[in-house]
Coordinates of C-alpha atoms and ligand atoms in Angstrom, one line a residue:
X1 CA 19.8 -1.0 -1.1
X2 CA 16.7 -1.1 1.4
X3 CA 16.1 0.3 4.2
X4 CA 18.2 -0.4 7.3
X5 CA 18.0 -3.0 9.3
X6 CA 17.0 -0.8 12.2
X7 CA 14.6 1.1 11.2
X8 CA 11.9 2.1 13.6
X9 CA 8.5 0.7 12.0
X10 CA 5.4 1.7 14.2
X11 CA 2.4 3.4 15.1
X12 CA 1.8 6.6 16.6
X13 CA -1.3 8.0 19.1
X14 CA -1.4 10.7 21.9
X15 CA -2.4 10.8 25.2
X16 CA -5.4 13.2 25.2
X17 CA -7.2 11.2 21.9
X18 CA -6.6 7.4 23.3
X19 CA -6.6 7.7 27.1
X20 CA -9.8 8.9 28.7
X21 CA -9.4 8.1 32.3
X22 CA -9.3 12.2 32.5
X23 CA -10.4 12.7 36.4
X24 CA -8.8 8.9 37.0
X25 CA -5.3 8.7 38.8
X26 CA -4.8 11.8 40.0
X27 CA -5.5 13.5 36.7
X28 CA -7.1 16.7 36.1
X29 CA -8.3 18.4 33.5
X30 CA -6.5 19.5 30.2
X31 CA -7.0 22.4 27.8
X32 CA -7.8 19.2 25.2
X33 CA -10.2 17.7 27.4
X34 CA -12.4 21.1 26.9
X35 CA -12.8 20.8 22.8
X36 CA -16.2 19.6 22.7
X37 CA -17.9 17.6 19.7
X38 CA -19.5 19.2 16.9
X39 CA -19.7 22.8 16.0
X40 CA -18.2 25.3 18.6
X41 CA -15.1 23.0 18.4
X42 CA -13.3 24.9 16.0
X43 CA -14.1 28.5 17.7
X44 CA -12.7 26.3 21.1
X45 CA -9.8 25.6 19.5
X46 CA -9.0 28.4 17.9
X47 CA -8.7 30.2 21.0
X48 CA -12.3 32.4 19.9
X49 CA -14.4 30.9 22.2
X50 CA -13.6 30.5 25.8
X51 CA -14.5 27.1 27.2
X52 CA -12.7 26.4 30.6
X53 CA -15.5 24.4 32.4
X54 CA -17.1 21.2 30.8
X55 CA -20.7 22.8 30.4
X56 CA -24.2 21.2 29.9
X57 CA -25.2 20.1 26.2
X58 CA -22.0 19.6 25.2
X59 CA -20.0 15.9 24.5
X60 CA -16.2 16.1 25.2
X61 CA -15.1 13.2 23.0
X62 CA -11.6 13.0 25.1
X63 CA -13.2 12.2 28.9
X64 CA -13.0 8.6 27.8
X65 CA -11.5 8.7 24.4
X66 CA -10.9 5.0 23.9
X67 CA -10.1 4.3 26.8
X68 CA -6.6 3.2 26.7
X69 CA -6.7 3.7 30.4
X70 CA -7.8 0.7 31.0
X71 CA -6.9 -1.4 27.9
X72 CA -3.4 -0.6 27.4
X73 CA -2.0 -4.2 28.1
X74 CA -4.6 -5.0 24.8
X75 CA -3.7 -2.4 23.1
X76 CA 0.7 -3.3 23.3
X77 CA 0.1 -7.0 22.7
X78 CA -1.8 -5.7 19.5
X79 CA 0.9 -3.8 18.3
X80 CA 3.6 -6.3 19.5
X81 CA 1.6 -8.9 17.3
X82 CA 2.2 -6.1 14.2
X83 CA 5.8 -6.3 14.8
X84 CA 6.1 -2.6 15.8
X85 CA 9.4 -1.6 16.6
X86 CA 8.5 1.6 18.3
X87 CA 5.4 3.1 19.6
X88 CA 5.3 7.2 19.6
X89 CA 2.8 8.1 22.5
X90 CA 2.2 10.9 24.4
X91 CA 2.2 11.8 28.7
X92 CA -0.5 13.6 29.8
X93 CA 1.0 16.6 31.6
X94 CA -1.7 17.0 33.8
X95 CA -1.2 13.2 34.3
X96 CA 2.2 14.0 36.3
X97 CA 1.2 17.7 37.4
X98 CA -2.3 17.6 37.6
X99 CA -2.0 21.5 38.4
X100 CA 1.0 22.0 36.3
X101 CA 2.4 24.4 39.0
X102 CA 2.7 21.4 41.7
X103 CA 5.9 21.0 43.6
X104 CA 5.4 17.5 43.5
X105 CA 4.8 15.2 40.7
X106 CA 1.8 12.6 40.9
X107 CA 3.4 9.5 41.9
X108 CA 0.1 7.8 40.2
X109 CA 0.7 9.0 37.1
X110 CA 4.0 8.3 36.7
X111 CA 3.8 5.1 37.7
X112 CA 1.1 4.2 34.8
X113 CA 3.6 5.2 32.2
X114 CA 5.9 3.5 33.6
X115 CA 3.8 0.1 33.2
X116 CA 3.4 0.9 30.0
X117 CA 7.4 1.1 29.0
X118 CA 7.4 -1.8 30.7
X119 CA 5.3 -3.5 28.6
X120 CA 6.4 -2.2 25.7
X121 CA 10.1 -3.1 26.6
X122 CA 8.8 -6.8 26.9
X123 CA 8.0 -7.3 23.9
X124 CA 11.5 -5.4 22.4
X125 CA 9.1 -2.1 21.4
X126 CA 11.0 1.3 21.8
X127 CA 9.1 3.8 22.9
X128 CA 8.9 7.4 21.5
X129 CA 7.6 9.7 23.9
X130 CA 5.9 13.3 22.7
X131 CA 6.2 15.4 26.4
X132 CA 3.5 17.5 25.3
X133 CA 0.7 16.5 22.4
X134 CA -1.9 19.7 22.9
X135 CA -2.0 19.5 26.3
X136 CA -1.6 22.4 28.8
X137 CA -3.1 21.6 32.6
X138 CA -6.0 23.8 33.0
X139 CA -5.3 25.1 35.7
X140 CA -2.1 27.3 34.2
X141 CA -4.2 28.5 31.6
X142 CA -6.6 29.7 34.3
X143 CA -4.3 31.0 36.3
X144 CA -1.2 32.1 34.1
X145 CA -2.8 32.6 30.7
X146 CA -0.7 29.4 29.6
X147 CA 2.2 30.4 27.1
X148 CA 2.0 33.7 27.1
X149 CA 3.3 33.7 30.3
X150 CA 7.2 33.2 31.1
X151 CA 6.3 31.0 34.0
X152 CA 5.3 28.3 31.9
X153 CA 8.9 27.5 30.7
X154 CA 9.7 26.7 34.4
X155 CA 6.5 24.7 34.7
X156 CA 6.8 22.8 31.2
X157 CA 11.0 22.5 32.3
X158 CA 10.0 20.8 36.0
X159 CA 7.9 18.5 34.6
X160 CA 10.5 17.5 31.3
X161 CA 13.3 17.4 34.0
X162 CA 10.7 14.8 36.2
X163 CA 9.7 12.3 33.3
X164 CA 13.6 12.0 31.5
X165 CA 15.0 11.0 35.1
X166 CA 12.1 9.0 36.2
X167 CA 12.2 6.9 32.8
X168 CA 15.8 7.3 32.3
X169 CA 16.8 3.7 30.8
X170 CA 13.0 3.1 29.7
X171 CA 12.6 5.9 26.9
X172 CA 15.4 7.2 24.7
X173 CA 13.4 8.7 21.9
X174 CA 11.8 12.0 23.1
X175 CA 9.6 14.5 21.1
X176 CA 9.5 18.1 23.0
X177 CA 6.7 19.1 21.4
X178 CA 4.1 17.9 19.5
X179 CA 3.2 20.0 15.9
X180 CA 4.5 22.8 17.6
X181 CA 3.7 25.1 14.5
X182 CA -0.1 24.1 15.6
X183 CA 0.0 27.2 18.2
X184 CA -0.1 29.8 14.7
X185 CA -3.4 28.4 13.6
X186 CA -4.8 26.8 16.3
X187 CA -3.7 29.0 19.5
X188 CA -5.8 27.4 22.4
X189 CA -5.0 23.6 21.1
X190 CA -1.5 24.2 20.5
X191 CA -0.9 26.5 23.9
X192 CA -3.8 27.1 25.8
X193 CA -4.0 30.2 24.4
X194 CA -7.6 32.7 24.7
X195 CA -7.6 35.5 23.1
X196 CA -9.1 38.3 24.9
X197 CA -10.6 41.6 23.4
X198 CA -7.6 44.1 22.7
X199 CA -5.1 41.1 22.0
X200 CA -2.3 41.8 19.3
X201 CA -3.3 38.1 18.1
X202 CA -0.2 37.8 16.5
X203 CA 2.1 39.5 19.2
X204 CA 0.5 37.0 21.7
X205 CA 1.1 33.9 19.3
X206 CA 5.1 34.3 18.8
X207 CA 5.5 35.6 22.1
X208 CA 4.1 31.8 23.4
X209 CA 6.0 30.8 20.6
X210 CA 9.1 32.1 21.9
X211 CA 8.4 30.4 25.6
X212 CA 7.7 27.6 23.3
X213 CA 10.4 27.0 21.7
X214 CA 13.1 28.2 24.8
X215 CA 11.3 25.5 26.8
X216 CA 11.9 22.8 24.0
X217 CA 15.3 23.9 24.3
X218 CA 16.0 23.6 27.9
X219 CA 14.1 19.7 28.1
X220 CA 16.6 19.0 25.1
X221 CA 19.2 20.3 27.2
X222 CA 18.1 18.3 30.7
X223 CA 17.4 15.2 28.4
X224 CA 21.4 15.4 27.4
X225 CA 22.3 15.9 30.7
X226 CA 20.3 12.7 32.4
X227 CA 21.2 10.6 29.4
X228 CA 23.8 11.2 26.3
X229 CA 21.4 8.0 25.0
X230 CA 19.2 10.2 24.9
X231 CA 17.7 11.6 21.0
X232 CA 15.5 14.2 21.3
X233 CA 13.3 15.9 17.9
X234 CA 11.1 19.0 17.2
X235 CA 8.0 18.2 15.7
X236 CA 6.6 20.0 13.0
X237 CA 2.8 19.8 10.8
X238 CA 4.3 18.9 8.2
X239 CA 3.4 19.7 4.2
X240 CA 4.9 21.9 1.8
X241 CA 3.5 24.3 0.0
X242 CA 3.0 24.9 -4.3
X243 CA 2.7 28.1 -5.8
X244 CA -0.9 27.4 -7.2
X245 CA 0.6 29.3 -10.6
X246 CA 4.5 30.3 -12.2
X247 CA 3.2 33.3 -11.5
X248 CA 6.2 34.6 -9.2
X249 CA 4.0 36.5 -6.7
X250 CA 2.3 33.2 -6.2
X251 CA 5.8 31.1 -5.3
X252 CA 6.9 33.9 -3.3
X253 CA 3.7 33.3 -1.6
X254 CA 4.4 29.4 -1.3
X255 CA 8.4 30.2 0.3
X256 CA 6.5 32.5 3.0
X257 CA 3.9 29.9 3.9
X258 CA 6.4 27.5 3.9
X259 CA 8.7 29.3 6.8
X260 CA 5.5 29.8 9.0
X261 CA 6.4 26.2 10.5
X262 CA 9.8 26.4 9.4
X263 CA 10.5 29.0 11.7
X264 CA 10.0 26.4 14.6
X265 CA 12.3 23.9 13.3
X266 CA 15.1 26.9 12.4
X267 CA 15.0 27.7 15.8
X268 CA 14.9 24.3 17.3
X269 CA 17.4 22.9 14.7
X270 CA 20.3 25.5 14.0
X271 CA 19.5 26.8 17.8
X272 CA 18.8 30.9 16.6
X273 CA 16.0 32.9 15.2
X274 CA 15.7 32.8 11.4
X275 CA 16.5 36.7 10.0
X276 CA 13.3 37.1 8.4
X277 CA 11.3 36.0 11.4
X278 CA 12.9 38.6 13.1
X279 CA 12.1 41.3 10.4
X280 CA 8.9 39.9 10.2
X281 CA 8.7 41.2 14.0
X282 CA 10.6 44.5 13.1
X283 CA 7.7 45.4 10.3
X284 CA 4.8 44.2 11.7
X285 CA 5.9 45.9 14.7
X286 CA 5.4 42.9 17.1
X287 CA 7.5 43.6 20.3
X288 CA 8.6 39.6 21.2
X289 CA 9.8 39.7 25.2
X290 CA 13.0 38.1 25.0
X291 CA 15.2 37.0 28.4
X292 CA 19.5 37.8 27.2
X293 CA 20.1 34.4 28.1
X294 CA 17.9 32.8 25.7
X295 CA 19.8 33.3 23.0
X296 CA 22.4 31.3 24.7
X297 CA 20.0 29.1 25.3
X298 CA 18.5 27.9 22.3
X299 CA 21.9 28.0 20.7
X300 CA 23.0 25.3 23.7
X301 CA 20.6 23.0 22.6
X302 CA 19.3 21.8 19.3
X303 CA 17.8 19.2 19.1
X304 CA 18.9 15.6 17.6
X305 CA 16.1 14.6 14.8
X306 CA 13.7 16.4 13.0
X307 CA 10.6 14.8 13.3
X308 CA 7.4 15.4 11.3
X309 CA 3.6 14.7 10.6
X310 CA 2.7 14.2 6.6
X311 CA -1.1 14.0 5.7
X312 CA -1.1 15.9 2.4
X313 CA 0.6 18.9 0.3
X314 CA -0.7 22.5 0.6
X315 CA -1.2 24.7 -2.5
X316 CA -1.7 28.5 -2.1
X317 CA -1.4 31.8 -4.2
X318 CA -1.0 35.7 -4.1
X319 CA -4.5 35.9 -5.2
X320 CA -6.5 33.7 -2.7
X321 CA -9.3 34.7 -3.3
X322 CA -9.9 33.5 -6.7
X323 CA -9.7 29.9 -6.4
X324 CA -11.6 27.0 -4.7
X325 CA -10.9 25.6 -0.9
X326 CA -11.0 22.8 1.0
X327 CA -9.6 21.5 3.8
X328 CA -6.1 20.4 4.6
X329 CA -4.6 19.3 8.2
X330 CA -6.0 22.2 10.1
X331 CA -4.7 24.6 7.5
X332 CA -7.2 25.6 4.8
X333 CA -5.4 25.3 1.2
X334 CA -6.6 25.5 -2.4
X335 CA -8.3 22.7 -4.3
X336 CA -5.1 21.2 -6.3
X337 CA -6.8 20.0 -9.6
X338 CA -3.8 17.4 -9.9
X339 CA -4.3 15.3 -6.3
X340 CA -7.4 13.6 -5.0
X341 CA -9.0 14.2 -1.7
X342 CA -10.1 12.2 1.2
X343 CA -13.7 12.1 2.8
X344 CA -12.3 15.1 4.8
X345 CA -11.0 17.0 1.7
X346 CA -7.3 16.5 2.5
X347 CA -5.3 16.1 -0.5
X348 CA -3.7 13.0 -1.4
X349 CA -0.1 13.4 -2.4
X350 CA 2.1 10.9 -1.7
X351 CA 5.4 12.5 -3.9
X352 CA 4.5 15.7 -1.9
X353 CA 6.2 13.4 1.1
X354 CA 9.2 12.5 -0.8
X355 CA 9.7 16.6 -2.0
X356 CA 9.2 17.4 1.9
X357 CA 11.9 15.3 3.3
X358 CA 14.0 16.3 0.4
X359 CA 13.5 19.8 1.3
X360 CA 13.7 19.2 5.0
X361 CA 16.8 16.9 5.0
X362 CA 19.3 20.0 2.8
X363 CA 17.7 22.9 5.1
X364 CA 18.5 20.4 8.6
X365 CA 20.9 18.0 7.4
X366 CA 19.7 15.6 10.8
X367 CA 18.0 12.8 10.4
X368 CA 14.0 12.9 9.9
X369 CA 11.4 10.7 11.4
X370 CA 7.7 10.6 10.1
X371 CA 6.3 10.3 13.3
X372 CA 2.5 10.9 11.5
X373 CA 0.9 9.9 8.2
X374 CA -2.5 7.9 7.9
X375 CA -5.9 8.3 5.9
X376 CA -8.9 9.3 7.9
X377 CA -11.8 7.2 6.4
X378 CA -15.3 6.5 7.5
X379 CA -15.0 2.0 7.5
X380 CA -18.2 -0.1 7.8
X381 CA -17.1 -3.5 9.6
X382 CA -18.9 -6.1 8.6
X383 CA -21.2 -8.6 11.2
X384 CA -18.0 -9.6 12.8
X385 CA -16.9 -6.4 13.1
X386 CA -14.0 -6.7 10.4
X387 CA -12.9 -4.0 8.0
X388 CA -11.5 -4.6 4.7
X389 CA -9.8 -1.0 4.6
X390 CA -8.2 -1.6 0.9
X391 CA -8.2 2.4 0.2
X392 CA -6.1 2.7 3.8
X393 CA -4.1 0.3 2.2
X394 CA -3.7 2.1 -0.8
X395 CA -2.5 5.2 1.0
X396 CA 0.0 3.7 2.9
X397 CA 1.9 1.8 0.5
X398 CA 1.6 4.8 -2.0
X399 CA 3.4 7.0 1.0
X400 CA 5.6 4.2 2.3
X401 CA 7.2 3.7 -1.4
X402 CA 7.4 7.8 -1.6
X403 CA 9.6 7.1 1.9
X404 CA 11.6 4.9 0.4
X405 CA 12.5 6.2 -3.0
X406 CA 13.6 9.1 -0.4
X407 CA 15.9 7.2 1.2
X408 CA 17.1 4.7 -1.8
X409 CA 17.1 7.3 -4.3
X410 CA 17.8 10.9 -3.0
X411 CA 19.9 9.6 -0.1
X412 CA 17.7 11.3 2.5
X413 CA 18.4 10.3 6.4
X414 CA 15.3 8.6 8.3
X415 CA 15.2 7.3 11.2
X416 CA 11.4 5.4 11.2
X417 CA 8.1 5.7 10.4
X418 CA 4.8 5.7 12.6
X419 CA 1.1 5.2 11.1
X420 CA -0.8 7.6 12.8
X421 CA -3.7 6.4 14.8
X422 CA -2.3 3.0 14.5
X423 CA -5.5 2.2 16.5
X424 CA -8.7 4.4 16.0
X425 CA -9.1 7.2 18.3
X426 CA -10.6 10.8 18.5
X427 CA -9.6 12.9 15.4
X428 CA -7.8 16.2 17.1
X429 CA -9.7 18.5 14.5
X430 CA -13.1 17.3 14.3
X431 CA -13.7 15.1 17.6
X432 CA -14.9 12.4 15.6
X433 CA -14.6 8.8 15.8
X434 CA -15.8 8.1 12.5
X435 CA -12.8 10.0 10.8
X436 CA -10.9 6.5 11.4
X437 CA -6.8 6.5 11.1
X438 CA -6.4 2.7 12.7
X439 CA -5.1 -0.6 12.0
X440 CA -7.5 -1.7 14.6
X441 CA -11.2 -1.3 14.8
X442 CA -12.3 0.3 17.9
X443 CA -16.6 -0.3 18.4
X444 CA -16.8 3.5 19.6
X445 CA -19.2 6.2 17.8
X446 CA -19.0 9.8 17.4
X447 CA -21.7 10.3 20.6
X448 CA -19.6 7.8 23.2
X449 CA -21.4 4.7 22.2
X450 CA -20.2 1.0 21.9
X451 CA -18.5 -1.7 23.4
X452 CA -15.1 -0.2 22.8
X453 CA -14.2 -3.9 21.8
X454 CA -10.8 -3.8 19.4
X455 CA -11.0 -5.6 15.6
X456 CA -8.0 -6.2 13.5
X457 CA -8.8 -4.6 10.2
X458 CA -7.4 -6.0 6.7
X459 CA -4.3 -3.4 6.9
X460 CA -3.2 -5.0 10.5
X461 CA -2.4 -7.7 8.3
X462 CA -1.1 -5.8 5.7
X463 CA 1.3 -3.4 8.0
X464 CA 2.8 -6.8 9.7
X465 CA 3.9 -8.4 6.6
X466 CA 5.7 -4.5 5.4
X467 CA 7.2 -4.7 9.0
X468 CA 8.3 -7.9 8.7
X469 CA 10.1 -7.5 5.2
X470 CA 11.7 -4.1 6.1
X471 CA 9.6 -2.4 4.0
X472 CA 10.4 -4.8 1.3
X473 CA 7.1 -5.9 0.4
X474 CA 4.5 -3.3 0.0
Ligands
BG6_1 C1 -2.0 15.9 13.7 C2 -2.0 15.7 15.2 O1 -2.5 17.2 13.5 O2 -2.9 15.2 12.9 C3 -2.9 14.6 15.7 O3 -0.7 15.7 15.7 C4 -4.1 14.5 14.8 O4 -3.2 14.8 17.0 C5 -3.7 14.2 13.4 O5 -5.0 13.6 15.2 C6 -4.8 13.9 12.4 O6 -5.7 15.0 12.4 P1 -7.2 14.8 12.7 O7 -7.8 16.1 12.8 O8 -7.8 14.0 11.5 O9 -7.3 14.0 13.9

């Protein structure tokens, strides 16, 4: 009984939310670094509003982030002290090709990651790389429309191909791409993606799904090449949806939602197009551009793992419109009377995580990884600076003991677990530093003051000792 002795306990961020340093290094800018703070943010990212230049009166949370940049050394010897035994981070793609079309890669940005799995190797942490988290290198969106152009799966392949033989040996764990489902619901976050007047939105959004998802493929197919080590994952929003009634209609309506981000993971798991993806296409008369040899191609390559974010259960009906909102991870979803809700309005549901890897492992039959689960919380330190995050606690060990009584008592395959936000950062939906996910205090507000000094909270301590048992004490 227990978990294994290997599993991969950690914390998980991503480049764009932690870094800053976004013009440092030979960097340029990112669709991500173009979400500003506060209200036009969700037009932004919803590909509504078009925002390629950083303009006047606006605060883009993610030019300095917390500015990992510079305090990554810190940062590892934090995490080392928690016992992690992996860290999931991202690489900023316009880090290696600042352009995204370069023929070269940026010899400067490589060689910061590489201090970094350096580090990390020092103190026995495995890293667990995400190639892309939300980030497309302005410059292709500007000049190819991002993923709706073909192009990019030669762009997005060069620069896979670069990173897996420049840190061959240093990384083994790879995520293609992060919450690649995102690109449905939030196009210009997830791909770069504008919409522009006359757009089939929905034509445009599977057709840079299909680039998507061949480009996975081929970086999954490289990363076996360079290294059979090598374990590459999807990487999907994870959630599952209830019928909000018995009311057939209304779990019909749950299965459908459900295969929206299934559809990915299909794809990226079993390597071919689920059928009633491709009838959705035939009756909604979308016309999906597809090359002959991508069939062979995404059947070449799926991928290792199935990895997954978890922040709450979804609940939805036939008959919306009768029933009370609020706000889930990105997706809106009906109030569930039965589950409580964060500051945020995300539902709290900590069996919902145990019924999703359920689900997930007999539709994959691969091993899982939560690579994402957290509570966003507003904390007050006190005068020292020190946060006594009990209800963070609270969360965790609720969704930790739903993780295990997956794997002790349905059997269910997992590879690890990483707390998202294992150190505060920018929230990806709201630009906010007050929605707070970490283990560690960062002094940082939600306009780009403080001190950016780092504070272990109560859960640092907390997280060390599960870490340290295996999970065993809680
Ligand atoms: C996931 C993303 O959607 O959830 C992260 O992969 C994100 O980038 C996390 O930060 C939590 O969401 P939010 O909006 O609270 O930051």
């Amino acid at each position: 009984m227990g978990l294994d002795k290997n599993f991969l306990w950690g914390g998980a961020t991503a480049a764009n939310q932690v870094e800053g340093g976004v013009l440092e290094g030979g960097r340029k800018l990112a669709n991500i670094d173009m979400l500003p703070y506060g209200e036009d943010r969700k037009k932004v990212s919803a590909g509504e509003m078009e925002m390629l230049e950083w303009e006047e009166g606006y605060y883009y949370p993610a030019a300095e982030a917390i500015d990992m940049y510079h305090h990554y050394m810190e940062d590892i010897k934090l995490f080392a002290e928690m016992g992690f035994k992996v860290y999931r981070m991202s690489l900023s793609w316009s880090r290696i090709f600042p352009n995204g079309d370069d023929a070269e890669p940026n010899e400067e940005g490589l060689a910061f990651y590489e201090e970094i799995f350096k580090e990390l190797k020092k103190h026995d942490i495995e890293p667990l790389v995400t190639i892309t988290h939300f980030d497309v290198p302005l410059n292709l969106i500007k000049k190819y429309d991002s993923w709706r152009n073909r192009k990019l799966i030669t762009f997005y392949e060069r620069y896979a191909e670069t990173v897996l033989k420049r840190y061959k040996g240093l990384v083994k764990y790879w995520l293609t791409i992060n919450e690649i489902n995102i690109l449905l619901h939030q196009p210009f976050v997830g791909g770069g993606i504008v919409f522009k007047e006359g757009d089939n939105k929905e034509e445009v959004k599977y057709q840079a799904a299909h680039h998507q998802l061949v480009a996975s493929a081929l970086a999954t197919k490289i990363a076996h090449e360079v290294d059979p080590e090598n374990q590459v994952g999807c990487m999907l929003a994870g959630g599952n949806h209830y019928p909000f009634t018995c009311r057939p209609e209304d779990y019909q309506e749950a299965i459908n939602r459900d295969r929206e981000g299934y559809f990915f993971i299909d794809v990226q798991a079993r390597g071919k197009y689920p059928n009633y993806a491709l009838k959705k296409f035939e009756h909604e008369g979308l016309t999906i551009h597809m090359k002959p040899e991508d069939e062979q191609i995404l059947a070449a390559s799926p991928v290792d793992f199935v990895s997954f974010s978890y922040y709450s259960s979804r609940t939805v009906s036939a008959h919306e419109e009768d029933y009370e909102h609020t706000t889930g991870n990105i997706f809106g979803t009906i109030k569930n009377p039965h589950l409580l809700s964060t500051e945020w309005g995300w539902q709290i549901d900590p069996l919902g995580l145990r019924n999703s890897l359920n689900q997930m492992y007999d539709r994959y039959q691969k091993p899982l990884f939560i690579v994402e689960n957290g509570l966003g919380a507003v904390d007050v330190p006190d005068e020292n600076g020190y946060v006594e995050d009990d209800y963070r606690i609270d969360y965790l060990r609720q969704h930790i003991q739903a993780l295990k009584d997956a794997v002790e008592i349905d059997g269910v395959e997992v590879l690890g677990y990483t707390s998202w936000g294992c150190i505060d950062l920018i929230s990806a939906s709201t630009g906010q530093m007050s929605k707070r996910y970490g283990l560690i205090y960062v002094d940082r507000d939600d306009k780009g003051n403080g001190t950016m000094k780092r504070t272990k909270k109560k859960s640092f301590d907390w997280y060390k000792k599960v870490i340290a048992t295996n999970g065993e004490e809680l």
